[in-house]
Tab-separated table of C-alpha atoms in Angstrom:
chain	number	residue	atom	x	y	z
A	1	UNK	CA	1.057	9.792	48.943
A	2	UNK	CA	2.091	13.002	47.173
A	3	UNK	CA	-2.001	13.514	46.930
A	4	UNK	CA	-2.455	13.302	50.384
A	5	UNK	CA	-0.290	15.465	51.425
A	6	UNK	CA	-1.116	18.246	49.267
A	7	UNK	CA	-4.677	17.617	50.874
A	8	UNK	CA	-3.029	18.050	54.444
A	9	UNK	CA	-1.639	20.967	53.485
A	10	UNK	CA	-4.941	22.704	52.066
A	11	UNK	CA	-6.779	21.292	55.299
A	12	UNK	CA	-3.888	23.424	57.316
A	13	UNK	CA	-3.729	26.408	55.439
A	14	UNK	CA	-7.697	26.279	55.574
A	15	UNK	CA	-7.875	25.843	59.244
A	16	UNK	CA	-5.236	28.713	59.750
A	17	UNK	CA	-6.857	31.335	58.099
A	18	UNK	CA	-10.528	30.197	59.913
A	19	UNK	CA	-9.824	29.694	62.980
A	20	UNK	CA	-6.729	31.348	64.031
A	21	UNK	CA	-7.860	35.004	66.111
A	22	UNK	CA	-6.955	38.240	63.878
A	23	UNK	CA	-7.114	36.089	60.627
A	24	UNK	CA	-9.940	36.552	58.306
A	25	UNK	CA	-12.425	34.547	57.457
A	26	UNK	CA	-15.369	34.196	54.994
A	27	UNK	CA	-17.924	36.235	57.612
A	28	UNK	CA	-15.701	38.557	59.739
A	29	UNK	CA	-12.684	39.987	57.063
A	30	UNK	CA	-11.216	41.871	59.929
A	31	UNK	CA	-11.533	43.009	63.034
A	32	UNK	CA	-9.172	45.954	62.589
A	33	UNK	CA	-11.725	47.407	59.700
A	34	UNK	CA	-14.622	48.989	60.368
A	35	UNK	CA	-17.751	48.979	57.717
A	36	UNK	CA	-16.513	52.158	55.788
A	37	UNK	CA	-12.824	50.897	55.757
A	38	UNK	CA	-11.736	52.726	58.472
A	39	UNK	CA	-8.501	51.178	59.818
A	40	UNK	CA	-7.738	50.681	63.561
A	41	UNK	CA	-4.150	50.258	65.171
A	42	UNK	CA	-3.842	46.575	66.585
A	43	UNK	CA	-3.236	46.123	70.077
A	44	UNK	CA	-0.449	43.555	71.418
A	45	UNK	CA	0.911	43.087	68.071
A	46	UNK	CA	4.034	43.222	69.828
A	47	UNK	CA	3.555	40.654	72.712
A	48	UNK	CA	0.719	38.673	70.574
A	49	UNK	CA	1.812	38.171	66.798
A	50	UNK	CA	4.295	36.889	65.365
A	51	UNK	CA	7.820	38.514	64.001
A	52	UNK	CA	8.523	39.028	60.701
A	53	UNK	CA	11.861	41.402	60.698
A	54	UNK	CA	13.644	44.628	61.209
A	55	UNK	CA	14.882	47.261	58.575
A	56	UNK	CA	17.260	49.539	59.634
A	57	UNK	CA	16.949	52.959	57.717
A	58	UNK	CA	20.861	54.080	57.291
A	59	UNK	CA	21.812	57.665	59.002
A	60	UNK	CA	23.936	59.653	56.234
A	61	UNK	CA	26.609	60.241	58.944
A	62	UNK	CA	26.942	56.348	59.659
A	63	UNK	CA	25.187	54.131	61.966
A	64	UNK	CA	20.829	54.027	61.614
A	65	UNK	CA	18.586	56.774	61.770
A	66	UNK	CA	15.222	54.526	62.179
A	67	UNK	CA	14.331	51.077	62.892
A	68	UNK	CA	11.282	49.476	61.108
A	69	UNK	CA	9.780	46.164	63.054
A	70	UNK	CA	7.108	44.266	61.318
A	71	UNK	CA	4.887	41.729	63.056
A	72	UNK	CA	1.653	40.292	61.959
A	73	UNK	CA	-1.345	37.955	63.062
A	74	UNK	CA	-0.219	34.293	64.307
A	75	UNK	CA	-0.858	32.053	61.587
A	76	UNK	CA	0.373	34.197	58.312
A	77	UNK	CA	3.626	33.270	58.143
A	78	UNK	CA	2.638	28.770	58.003
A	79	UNK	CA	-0.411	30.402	55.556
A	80	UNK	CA	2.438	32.223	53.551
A	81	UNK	CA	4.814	29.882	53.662
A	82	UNK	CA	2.845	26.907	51.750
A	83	UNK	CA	1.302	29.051	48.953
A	84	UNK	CA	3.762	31.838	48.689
A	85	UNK	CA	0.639	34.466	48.992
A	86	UNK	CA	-0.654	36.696	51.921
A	87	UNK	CA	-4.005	34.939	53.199
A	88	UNK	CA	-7.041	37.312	52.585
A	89	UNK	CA	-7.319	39.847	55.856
A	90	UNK	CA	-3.791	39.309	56.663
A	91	UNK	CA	-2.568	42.244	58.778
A	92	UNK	CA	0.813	43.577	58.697
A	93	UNK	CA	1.948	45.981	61.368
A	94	UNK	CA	5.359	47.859	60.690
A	95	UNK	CA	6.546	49.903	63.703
A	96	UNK	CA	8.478	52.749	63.135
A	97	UNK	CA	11.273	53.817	65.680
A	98	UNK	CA	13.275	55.745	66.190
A	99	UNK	CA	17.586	55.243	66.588
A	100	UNK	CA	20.817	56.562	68.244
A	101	UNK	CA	24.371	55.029	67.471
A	102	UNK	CA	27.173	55.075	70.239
A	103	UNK	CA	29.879	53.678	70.591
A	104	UNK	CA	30.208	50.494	72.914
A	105	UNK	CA	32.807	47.610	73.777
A	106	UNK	CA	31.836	45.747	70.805
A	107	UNK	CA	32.136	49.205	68.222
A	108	UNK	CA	29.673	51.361	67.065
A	109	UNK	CA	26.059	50.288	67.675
A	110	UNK	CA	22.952	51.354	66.746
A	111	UNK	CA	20.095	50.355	68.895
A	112	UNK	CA	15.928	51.315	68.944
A	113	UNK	CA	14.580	54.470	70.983
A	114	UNK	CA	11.312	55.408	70.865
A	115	UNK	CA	8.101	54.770	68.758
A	116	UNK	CA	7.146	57.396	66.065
A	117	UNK	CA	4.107	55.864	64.621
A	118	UNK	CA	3.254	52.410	62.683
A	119	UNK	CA	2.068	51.964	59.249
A	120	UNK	CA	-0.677	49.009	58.742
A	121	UNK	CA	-1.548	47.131	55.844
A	122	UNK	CA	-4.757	44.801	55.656
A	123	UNK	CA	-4.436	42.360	52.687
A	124	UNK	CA	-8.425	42.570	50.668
A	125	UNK	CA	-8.508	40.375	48.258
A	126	UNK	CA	-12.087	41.226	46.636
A	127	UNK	CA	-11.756	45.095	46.658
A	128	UNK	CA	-14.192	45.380	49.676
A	129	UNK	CA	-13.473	49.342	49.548
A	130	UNK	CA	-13.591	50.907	46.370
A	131	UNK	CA	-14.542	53.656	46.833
A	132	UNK	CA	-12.163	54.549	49.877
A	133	UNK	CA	-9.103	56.275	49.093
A	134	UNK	CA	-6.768	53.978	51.823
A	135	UNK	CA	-7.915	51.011	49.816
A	136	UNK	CA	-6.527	49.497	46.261
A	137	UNK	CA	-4.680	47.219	44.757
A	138	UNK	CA	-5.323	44.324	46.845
A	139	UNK	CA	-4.716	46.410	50.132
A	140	UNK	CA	-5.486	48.849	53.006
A	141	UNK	CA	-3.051	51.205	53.640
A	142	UNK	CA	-3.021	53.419	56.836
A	143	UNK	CA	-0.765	55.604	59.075
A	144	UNK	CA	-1.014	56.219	62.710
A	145	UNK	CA	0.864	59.039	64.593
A	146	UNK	CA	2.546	57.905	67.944
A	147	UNK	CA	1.178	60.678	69.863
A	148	UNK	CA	-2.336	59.697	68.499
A	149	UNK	CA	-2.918	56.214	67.982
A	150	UNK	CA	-6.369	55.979	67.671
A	151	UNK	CA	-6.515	58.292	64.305
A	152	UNK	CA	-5.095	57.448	60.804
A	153	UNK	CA	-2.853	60.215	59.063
A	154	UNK	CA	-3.136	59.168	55.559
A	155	UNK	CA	-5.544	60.210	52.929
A	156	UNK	CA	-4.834	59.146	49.949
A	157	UNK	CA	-2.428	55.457	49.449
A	158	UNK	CA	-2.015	55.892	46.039
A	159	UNK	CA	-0.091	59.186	46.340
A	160	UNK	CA	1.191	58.310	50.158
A	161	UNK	CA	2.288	54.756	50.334
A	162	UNK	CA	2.536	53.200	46.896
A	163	UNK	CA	5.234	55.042	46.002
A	164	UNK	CA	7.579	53.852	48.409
A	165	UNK	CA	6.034	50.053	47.703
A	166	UNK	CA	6.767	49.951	43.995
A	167	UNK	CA	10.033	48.147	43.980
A	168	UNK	CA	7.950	45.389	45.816
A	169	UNK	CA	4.712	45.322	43.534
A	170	UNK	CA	6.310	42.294	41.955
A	171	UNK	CA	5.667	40.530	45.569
A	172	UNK	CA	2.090	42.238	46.120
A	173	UNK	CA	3.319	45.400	47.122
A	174	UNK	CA	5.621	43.874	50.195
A	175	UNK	CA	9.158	43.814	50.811
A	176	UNK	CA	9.429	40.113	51.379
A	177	UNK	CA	12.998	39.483	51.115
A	178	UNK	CA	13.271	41.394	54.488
A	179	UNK	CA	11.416	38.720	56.392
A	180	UNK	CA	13.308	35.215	55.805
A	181	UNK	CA	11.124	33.581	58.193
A	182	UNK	CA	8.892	33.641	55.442
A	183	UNK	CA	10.812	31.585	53.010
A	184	UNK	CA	12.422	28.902	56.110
């Protein structure tokens, strides 16, 4: 029995990562890069994908500053959750916004404003782009402006994004204890 279901389990994590839209698979590894690595901005990540969390970046006078929401492609977090890895071509969109604390009838809030940009990371397994500077150790890495969507910011991820990831590069470079929906 125990057998079988382990098989179930591959056949569903399989099937997840195949045929799910936005997921890669062995002929397409993503639709959001383009044949030099280039990195594009998803659309309806927010209405489309699934949830994975909010950080709140703390103001130094009290309250939050920023608000970090992270979504990615349906089918990554039932892929995730039975083999504890991020599928291959797994996109993870982190939207960056902006905050403002007041007070209210339930005490000091702080609540999201507007969008300041997103960061996007593309999980590549097989080091598809060597030789491109947004691309190493076992990810894309890209930045994209608010008032320009269309154009990534970043040049260089070892010297603009893994330095902020290295308390994480224990679990592949993510924060994962920020997303329990992982781990349910």
């Amino acid at each position: 029995m125990c057998l079988r279901r382990t098989a179930n389990v591959a056949v569903l994590v399989m099937a997840t990562l195949f045929l799910l839209p936005g997921v890669a698979s062995a002929d397409d590894f993503s639709p959001y890069v383009g044949d030099d690595g280039s990195i594009t901005l998803p659309e309806n990540f927010r209405t489309e994908w699934d949830f994975l969390g909010t950080w709140a970046v703390a103001a130094d006078e009290g309250g939050a500053e920023a608000f970090h929401n992270v979504f990615t492609q349906p089918g990554t977090i039932g892929a995730f959750r039975a083999t504890g890895e991020f599928p291959d071509g797994t996109v993870l969109v982190k939207e960056l916004l902006e905050a403002k604390t007041d007070g209210m009838t339930t005490g000091e809030v702080s609540y999201a404003t507007e969008v300041t940009g997103w960061f996007v990371m593309i999980k590549d397994q097989e080091g598809r782009y060597a030789d491109n500077p947004l691309w190493g150790d076992g990810w894309g890495w890209a930045l994209f402006y608010a008032d320009d969507p269309g154009a990534t910011v970043n040049e260089d991820y070892k010297s603009e994004c893994i330095p902020c990831h290295i308390p994480a590069k224990k679990d592949d470079w993510v924060y994962i204890r920020g997303y329990p929906v992982l781990h349910e």
